Coordinates of C-alpha atoms (C1' of nucleotides) in Angstrom, one line a residue:
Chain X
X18 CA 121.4 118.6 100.8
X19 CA 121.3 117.2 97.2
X20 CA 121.8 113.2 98.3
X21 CA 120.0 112.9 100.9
X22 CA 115.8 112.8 101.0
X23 CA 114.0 115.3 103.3
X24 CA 113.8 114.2 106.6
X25 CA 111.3 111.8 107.2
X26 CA 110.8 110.6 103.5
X27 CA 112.1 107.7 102.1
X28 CA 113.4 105.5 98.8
X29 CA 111.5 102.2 98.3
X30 CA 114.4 100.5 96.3
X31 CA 114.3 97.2 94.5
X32 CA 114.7 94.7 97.6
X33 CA 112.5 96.4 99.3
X34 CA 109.4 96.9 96.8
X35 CA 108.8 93.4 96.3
X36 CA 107.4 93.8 100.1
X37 CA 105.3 96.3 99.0
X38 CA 103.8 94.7 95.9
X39 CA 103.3 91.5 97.8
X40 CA 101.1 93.4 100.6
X41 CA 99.4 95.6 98.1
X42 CA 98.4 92.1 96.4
X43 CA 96.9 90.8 99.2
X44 CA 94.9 94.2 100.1
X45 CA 93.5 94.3 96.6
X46 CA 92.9 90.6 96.8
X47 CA 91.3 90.7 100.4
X48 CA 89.1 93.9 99.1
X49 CA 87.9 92.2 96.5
X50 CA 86.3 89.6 98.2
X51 CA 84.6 91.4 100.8
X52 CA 83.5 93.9 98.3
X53 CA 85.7 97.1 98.2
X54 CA 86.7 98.9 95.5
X55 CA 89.9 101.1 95.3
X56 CA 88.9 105.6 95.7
X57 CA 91.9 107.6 94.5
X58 CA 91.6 111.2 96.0
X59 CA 94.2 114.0 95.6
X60 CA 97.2 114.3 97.8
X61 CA 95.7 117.7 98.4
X62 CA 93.2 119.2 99.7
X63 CA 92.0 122.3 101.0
X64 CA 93.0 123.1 104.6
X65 CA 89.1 123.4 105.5
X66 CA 88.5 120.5 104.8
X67 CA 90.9 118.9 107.2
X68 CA 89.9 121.7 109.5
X69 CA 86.7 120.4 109.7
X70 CA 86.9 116.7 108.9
X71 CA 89.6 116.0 111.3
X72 CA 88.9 118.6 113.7
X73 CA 90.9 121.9 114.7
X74 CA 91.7 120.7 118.1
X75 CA 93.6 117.3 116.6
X76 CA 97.3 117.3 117.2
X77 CA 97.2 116.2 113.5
X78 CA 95.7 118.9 112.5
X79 CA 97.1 121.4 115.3
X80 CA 100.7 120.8 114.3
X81 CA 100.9 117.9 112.0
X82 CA 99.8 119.6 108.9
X83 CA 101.9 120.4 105.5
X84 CA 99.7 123.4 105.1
X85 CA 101.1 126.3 102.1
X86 CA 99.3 128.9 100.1
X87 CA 99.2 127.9 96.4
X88 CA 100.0 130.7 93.3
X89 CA 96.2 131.0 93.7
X90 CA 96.8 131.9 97.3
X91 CA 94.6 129.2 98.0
X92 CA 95.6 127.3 101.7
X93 CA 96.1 123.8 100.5
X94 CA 97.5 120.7 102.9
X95 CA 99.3 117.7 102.2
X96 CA 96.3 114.8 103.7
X97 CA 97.1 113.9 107.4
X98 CA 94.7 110.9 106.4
X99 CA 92.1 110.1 103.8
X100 CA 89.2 109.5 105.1
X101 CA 87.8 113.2 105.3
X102 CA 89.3 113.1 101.3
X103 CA 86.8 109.7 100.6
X104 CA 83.9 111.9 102.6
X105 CA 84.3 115.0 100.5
X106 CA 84.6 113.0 97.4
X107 CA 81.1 111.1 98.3
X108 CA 79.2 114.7 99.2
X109 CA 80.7 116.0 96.2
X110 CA 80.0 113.7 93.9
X111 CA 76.6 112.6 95.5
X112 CA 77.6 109.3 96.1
X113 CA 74.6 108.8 98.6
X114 CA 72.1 108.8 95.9
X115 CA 73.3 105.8 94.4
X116 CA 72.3 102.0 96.2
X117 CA 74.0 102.0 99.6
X118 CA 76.2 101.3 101.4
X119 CA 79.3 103.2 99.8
X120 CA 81.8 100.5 100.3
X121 CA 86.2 101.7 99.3
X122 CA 89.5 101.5 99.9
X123 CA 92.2 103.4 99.4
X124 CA 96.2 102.9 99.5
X125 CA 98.8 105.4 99.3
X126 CA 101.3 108.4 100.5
X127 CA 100.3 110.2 103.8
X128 CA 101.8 113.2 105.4
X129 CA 102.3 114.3 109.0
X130 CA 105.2 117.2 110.2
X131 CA 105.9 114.7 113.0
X132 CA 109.2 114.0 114.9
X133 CA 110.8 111.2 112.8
X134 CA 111.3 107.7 115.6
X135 CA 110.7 104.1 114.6
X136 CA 107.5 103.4 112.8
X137 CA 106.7 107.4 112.3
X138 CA 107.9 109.0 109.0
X139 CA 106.9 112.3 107.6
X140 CA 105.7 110.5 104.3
X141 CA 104.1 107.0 105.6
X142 CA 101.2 104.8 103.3
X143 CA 97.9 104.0 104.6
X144 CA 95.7 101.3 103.6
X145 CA 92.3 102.1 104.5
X146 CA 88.7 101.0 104.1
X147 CA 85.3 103.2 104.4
X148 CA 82.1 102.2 104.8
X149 CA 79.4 105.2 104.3
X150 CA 75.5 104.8 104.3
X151 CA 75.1 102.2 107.2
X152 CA 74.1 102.3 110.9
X153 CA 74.1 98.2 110.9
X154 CA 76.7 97.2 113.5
X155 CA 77.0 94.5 111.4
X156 CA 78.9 97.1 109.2
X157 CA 81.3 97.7 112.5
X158 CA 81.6 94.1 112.4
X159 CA 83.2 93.5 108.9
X160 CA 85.1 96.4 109.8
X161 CA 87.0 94.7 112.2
X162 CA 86.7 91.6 111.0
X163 CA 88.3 92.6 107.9
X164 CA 91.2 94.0 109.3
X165 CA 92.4 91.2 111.9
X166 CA 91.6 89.2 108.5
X167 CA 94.1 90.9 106.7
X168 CA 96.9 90.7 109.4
X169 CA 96.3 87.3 109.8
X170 CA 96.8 86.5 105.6
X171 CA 99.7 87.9 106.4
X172 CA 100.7 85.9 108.8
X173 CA 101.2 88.5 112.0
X174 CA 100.6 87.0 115.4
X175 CA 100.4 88.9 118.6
X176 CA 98.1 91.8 117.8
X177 CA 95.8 93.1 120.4
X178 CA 92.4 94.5 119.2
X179 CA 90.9 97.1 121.4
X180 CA 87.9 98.0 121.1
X181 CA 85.2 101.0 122.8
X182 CA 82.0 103.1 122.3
X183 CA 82.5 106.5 122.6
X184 CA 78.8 106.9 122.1
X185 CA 76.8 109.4 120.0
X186 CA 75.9 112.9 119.5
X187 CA 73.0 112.5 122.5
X188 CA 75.2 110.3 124.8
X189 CA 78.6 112.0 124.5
X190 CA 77.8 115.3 126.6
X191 CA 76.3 112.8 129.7
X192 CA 79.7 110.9 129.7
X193 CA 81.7 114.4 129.2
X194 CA 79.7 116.5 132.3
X195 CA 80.2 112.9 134.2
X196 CA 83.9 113.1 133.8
X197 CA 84.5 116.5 134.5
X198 CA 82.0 116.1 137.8
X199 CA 85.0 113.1 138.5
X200 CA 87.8 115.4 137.6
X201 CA 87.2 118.7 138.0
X202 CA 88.1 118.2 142.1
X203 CA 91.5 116.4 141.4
X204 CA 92.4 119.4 138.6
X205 CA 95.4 120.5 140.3
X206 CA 97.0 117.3 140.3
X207 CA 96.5 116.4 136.7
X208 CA 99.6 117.3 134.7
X209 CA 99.6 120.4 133.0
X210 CA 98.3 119.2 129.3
X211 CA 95.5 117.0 130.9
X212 CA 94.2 120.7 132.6
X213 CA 94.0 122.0 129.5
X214 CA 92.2 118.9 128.4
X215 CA 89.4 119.3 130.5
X216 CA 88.2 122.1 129.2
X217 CA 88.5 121.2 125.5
X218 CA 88.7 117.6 125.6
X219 CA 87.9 116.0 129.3
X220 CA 87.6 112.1 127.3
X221 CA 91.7 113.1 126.5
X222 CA 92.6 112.5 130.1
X223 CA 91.8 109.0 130.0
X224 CA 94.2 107.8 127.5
X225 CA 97.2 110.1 129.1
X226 CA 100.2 107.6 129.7
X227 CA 100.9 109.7 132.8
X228 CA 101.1 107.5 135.5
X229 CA 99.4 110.2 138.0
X230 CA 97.1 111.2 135.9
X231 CA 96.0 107.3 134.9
X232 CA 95.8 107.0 138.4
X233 CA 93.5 109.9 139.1
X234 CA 91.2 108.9 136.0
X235 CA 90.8 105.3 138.0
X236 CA 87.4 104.8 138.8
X237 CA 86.2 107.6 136.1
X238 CA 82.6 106.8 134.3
X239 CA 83.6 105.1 131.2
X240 CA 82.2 105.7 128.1
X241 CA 80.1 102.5 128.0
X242 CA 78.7 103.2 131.4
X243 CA 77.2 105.9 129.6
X244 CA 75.7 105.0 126.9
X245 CA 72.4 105.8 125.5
X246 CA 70.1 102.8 124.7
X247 CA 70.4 102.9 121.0
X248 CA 74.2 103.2 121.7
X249 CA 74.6 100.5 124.3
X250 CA 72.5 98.0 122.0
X251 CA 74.7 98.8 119.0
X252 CA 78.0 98.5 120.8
X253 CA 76.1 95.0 122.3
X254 CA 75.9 94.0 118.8
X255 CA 79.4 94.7 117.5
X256 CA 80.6 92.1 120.3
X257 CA 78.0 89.5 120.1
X258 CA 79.4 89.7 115.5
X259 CA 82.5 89.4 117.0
X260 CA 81.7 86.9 119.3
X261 CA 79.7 84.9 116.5
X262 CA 83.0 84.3 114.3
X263 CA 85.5 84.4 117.2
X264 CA 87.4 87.3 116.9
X265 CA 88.9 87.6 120.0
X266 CA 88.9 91.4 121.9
X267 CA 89.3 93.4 125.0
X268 CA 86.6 96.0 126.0
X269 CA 89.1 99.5 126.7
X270 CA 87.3 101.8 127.9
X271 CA 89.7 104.1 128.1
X272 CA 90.6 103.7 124.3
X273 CA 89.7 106.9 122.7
X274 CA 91.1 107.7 119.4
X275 CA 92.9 110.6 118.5
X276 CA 90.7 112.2 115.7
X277 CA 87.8 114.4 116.7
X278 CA 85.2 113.0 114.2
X279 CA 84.6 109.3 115.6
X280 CA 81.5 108.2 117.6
X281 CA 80.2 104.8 118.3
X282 CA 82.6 102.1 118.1
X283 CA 86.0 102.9 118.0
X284 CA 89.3 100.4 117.6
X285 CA 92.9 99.9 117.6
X286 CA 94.7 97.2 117.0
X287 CA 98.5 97.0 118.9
X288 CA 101.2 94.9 118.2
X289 CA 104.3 95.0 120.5
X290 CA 107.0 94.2 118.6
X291 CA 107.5 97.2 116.5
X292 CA 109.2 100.4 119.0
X293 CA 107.1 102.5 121.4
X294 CA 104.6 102.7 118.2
X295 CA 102.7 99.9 118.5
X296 CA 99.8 100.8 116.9
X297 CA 99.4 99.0 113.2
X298 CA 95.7 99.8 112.8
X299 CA 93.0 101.3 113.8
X300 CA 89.1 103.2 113.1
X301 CA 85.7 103.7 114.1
X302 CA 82.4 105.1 113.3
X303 CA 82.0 108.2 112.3
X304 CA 78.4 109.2 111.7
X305 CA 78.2 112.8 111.9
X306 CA 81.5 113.7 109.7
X307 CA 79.5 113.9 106.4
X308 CA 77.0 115.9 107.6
X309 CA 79.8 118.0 109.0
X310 CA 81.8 118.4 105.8
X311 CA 78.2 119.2 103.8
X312 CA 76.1 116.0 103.1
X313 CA 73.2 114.6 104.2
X314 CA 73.0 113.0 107.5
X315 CA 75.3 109.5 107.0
X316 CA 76.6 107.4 108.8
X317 CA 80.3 106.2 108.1
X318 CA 82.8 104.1 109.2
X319 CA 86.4 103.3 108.8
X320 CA 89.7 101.9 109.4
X321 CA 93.3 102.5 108.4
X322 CA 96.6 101.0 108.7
X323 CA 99.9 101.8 108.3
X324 CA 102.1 100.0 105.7
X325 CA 105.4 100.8 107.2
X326 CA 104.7 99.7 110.5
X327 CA 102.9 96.4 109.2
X328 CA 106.5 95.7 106.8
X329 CA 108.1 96.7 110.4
X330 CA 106.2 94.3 112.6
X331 CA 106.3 91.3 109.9
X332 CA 110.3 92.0 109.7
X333 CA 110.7 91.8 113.5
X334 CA 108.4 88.5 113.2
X335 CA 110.5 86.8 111.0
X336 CA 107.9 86.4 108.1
X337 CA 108.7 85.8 104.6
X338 CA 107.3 88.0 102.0
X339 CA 109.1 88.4 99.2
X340 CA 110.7 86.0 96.1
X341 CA 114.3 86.8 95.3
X342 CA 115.0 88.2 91.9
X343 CA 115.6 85.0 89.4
X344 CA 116.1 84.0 85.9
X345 CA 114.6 81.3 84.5
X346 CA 117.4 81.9 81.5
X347 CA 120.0 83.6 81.0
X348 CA 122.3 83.8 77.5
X349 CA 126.0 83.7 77.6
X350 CA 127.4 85.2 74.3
X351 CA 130.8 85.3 73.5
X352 CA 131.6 87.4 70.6
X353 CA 129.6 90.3 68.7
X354 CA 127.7 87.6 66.6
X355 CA 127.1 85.4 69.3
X356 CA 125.5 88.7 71.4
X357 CA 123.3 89.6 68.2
X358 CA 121.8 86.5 68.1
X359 CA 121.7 86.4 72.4
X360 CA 119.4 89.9 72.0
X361 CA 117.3 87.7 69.3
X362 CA 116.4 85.0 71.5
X363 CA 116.1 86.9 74.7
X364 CA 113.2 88.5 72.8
X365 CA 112.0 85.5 72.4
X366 CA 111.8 83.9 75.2
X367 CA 110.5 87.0 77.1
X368 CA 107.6 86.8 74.4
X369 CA 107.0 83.3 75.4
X370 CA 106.8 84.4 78.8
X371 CA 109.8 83.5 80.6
X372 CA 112.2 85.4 82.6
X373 CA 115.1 85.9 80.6
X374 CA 118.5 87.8 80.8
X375 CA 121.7 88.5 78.6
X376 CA 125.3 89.6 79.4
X377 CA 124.8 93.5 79.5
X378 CA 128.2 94.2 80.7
X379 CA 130.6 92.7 78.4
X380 CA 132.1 90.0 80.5
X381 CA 133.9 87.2 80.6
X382 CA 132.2 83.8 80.1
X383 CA 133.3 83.1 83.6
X384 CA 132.0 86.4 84.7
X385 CA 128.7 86.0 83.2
X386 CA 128.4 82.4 84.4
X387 CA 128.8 83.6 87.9
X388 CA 126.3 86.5 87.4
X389 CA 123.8 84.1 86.3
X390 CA 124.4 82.0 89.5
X391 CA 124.2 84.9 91.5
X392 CA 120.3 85.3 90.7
X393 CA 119.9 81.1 90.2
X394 CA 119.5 81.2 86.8
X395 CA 117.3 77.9 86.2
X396 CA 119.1 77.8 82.8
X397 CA 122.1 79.0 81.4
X398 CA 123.3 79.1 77.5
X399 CA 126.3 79.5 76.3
X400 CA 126.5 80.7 72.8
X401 CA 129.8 81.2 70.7
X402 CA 131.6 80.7 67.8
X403 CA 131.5 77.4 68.4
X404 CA 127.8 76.7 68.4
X405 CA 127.5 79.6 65.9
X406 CA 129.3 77.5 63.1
X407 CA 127.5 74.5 64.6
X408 CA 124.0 75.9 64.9
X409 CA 123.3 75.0 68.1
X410 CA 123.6 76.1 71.2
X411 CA 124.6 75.2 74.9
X412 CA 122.2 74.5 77.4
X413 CA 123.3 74.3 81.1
X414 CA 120.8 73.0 84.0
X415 CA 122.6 75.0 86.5
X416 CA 121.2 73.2 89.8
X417 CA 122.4 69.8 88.3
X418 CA 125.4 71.1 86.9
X419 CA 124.7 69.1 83.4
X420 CA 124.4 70.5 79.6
X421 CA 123.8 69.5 76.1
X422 CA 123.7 70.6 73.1
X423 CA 120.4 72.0 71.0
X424 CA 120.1 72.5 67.8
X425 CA 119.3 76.6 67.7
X426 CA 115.8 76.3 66.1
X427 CA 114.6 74.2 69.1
X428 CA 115.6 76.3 72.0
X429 CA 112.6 78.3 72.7
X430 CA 110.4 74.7 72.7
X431 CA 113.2 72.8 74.8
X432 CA 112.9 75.8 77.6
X433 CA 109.2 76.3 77.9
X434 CA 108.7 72.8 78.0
X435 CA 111.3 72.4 80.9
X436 CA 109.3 75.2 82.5
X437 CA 105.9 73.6 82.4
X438 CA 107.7 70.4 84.0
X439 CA 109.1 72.6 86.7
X440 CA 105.8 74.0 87.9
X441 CA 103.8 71.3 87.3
X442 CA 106.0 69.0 90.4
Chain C
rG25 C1' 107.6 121.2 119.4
rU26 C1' 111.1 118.8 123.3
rG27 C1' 115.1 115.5 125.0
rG28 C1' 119.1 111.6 124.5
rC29 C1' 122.6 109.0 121.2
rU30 C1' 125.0 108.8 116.5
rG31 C1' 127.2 110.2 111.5
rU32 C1' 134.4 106.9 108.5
rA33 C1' 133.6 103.3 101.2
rG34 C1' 127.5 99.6 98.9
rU35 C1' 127.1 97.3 104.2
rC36 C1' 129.3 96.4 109.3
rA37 C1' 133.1 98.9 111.2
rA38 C1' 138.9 100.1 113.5
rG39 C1' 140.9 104.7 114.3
rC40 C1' 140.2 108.9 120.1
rG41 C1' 145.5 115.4 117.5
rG42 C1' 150.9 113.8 114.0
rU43 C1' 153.9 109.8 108.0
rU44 C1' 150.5 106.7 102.2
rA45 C1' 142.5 106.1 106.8
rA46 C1' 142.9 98.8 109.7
rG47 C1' 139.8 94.7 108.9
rA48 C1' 135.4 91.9 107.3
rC49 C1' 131.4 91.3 103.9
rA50 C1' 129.6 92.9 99.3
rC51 C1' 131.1 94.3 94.4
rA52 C1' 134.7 93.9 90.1
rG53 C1' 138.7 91.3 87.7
rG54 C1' 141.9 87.0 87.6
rA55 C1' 144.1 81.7 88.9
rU56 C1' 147.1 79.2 80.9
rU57 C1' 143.2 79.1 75.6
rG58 C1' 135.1 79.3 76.3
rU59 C1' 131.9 77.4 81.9
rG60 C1' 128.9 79.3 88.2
rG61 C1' 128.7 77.7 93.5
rC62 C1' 134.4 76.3 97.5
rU63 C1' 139.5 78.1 97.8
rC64 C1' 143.4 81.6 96.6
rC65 C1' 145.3 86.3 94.4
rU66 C1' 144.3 91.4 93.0
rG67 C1' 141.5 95.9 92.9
rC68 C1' 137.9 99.1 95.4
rA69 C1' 137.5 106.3 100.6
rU70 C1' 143.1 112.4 97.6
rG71 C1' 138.3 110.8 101.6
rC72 C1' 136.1 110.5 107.3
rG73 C1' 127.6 113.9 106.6
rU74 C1' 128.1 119.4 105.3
rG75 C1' 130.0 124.4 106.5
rG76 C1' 133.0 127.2 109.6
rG77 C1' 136.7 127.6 113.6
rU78 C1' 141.1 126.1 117.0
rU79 C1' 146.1 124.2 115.9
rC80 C1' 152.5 123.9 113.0
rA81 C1' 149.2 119.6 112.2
rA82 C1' 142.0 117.3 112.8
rA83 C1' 138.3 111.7 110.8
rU84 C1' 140.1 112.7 115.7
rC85 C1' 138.9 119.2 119.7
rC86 C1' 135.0 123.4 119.4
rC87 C1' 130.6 125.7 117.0
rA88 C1' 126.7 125.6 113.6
rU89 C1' 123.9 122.9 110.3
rC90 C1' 121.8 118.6 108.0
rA91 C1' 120.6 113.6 108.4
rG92 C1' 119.8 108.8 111.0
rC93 C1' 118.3 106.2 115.4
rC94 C1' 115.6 106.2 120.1
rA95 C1' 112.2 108.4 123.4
rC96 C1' 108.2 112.2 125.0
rC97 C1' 103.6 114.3 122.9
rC98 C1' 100.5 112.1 119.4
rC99 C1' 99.6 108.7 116.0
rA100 C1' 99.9 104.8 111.2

RNA sequence: GUGGCUGUAGUCAAGCGGUUAAGACACAGGAUUGUGGCUCCUGCAUGCGUGGGUUCAAAUCCCAUCAGCCACCCCA
């Protein structure tokens, strides 16, 4: 259909965008200050690489994908996410051999072939953050940090941070041939996508929402209980950073994210007032992915979070965000001369800095003096014959409901020095 | 991929087989000559998501399709 987006997609119109400015502001802001700068990557990439940077088993990957064959019959995808996008771009441009650790962030357009429900949209914007090049859980840390920093700036309350080790490369297959010891017995009464789990993916079964299989899994070896040294003192470590600046976290060990490429510390951060998808956040470590897409042995870690559901959850909180359109001027003409010489000073004054506005429809005095109420005009003039013949022209506070007259010449001076008044009270 | 609900102007909607498709808000114009916010008046869908079908007659019934909402799976 010609009026109406593809399913899933959506217009971010004027009214809504200010939203969007004001949290990409504070993202670049926060980044700044802890040291992030910005990675664009294409849209596209090749299939392979999500193949292998997300993982083949992934639902993301499984049935998520915008996959098509190019003119070059090349199989290109639309990203699922970015961060396999930031790990080719640092293995292909050999990133590593500069001073680590690799520190970006990235903002933009995402796309999943998903079921369209509250807080899920085929198209849907991602901020995220990577860290490539460190071990140091104080790296895990910032992470975290970071993120509940950034919800907080924004002034979200509620959120829940979860937070697990799904151990290493050495660790993982003790906890996996643990848990299928547990489960392999109660197979026949797991439902029928958790049996398939335990051959590919036994870890899977835990986060299941079915409430048999949650209560078979009861009393399964968590992850943590699992652990290898190096991993248990690392995922110590996280916890006591935490601890040391008060960030405030539950221990889920049955939190296990969705893509196949973390290890280590993994997170999610929950908020419940957005719909059945309450997730607004979440990453890990990921320390054999770049090795797995071609690089040296690195370690990496990251987080993302998703911009519609954080403009959702703010919305359902109540929390400001975004100025109304105003004028700090607008001109009234009356007559063709009067308009000619309007377009003149509107110039002006936008060159001086100020927001400013003319009649661009043709309407009545009494028409325009309404439209400039309509966006609380600070100012409005009214130029005519009148004031034409006179050389001057009429200056209206509109909140006080007074005007005077100014000679034409002094206009520009009158308004900006009004202006510095305003915001200097 | 699966299931439920919905689809009438910019928005919220009434209408539930039969003359010109309520109402509210918004928007636009006006209430004596050049002045906003309140009030009052006027205007604003040859059209009821789209395409078929049933019928003398459909926004109203049927089918398909598209879209929206919600949920499952999974995730942001």
């Amino acid at each position: 259909m010609l009026t109406a987006g593809p399913k899933g997609t959506n217009d971010i119109l004027p009214g809504e965008i200010e939203k969007w400015h004001y949290l990409e502001e504070v993202i670049r802001e926060i980044c700044r200050q802890y040291g992030y700068s910005e990675i664009r990557t294409p849209v596209f990439e090749h299939t392979e690489l999500f193949l292998r940077g997300v993982g083949d088993t992934t639902d993301v990957v499984e049935k998520e994908m915008y996959t098509f064959i190019d003119k070059g019959k090349r199989s290109i995808s639309l990203r699922p996410e970015q961060t396999a996008s930031v790990v080719r771009s640092y293995v292909e441009h050999k990133i590593y051999a500069q001073p680590q650790p690799t520190k970006v962030y990235y903002l933009g357009p995402m796309f999943r072939y998903a079921n369209v429900q509250a807080g899920r949209y085929r198209q849907f914007h991602q901020f995220g953050v990577e860290v490539l090049g460190s071990y140091d859980p104080v790296v895990d840390a910032e992470v975290i940090t970071m993120a509940m920093e950034f919800y907080h700036r924004i002034g979200l309350h509620g959120m829940e941070l979860h937070i697990n080790s799904v151990g290493c490369k050495e660790c993982r297959p003790v906890h996996r041939q643990r848990l299928l010891e547990f489960l392999n017995p109660k197979e026949k009464k797991l439902c029928h996508l958790c049996r398939s789990r335990l051959a590919k993916n036994p870890m899977r079964i835990l986060d299941c929402k079915e409430e048999q299989c949650q209560e078979l899994s009861r009393g399964a070896p968590a992850t943590a209980d699992c652990l290898c040294e190096k991993c248990a003192s690392h995922f110590a470590m996280v916890r006591k950073y935490l601890d040391d600046v008060g960030i405030q976290y539950n221990v889920n060990d049955r939190l296990v994210r969705g893509l196949d490429y973390y290890t280590n510390t993994a997170f999610e951060i929950m908020v419940s007032d957005i719909g059945a998808q309450s997730s607004i956040g979440g990453g890990g470590r990921y320390d054999g992915l770049i090795e797995e897409v071609g690089g040296p042995p690195t370690p990496g870690i990251g987080y993302a979070l998703g911009l519609e559901r954080i403009i959702a959850a703010m919305e359902r909180q109540g929390l400001e965000f975004a100025k109304d359109r105003t004028f700090d001027v607008f001109v009234a003409a009356l007559g063709e001369k009067a308009r000619e010489q309007a377009f003149k000073l509107v110039l002006d004054f936008r060159r001086a800095g100020l927001v400013a506005e003319m009649d661009l429809m043709g309407r009545s005095l009494k028409a325009q003096m309404k439209f400039a109420d309509r966006f609380n005009s600070g100012f409005t003039l009214i130029l005519g014959d009148e004031e034409l013949a006179k050389g001057v022209i009429v200056v209206r506070n509109m909140a006080a409901g007074e005007q005077t007259e100014i000679p034409l010449g002094g206009i520009l001076d009158y308004l900006t020095k009004q202006k510095r008044r305003n915001s200097s009270t």
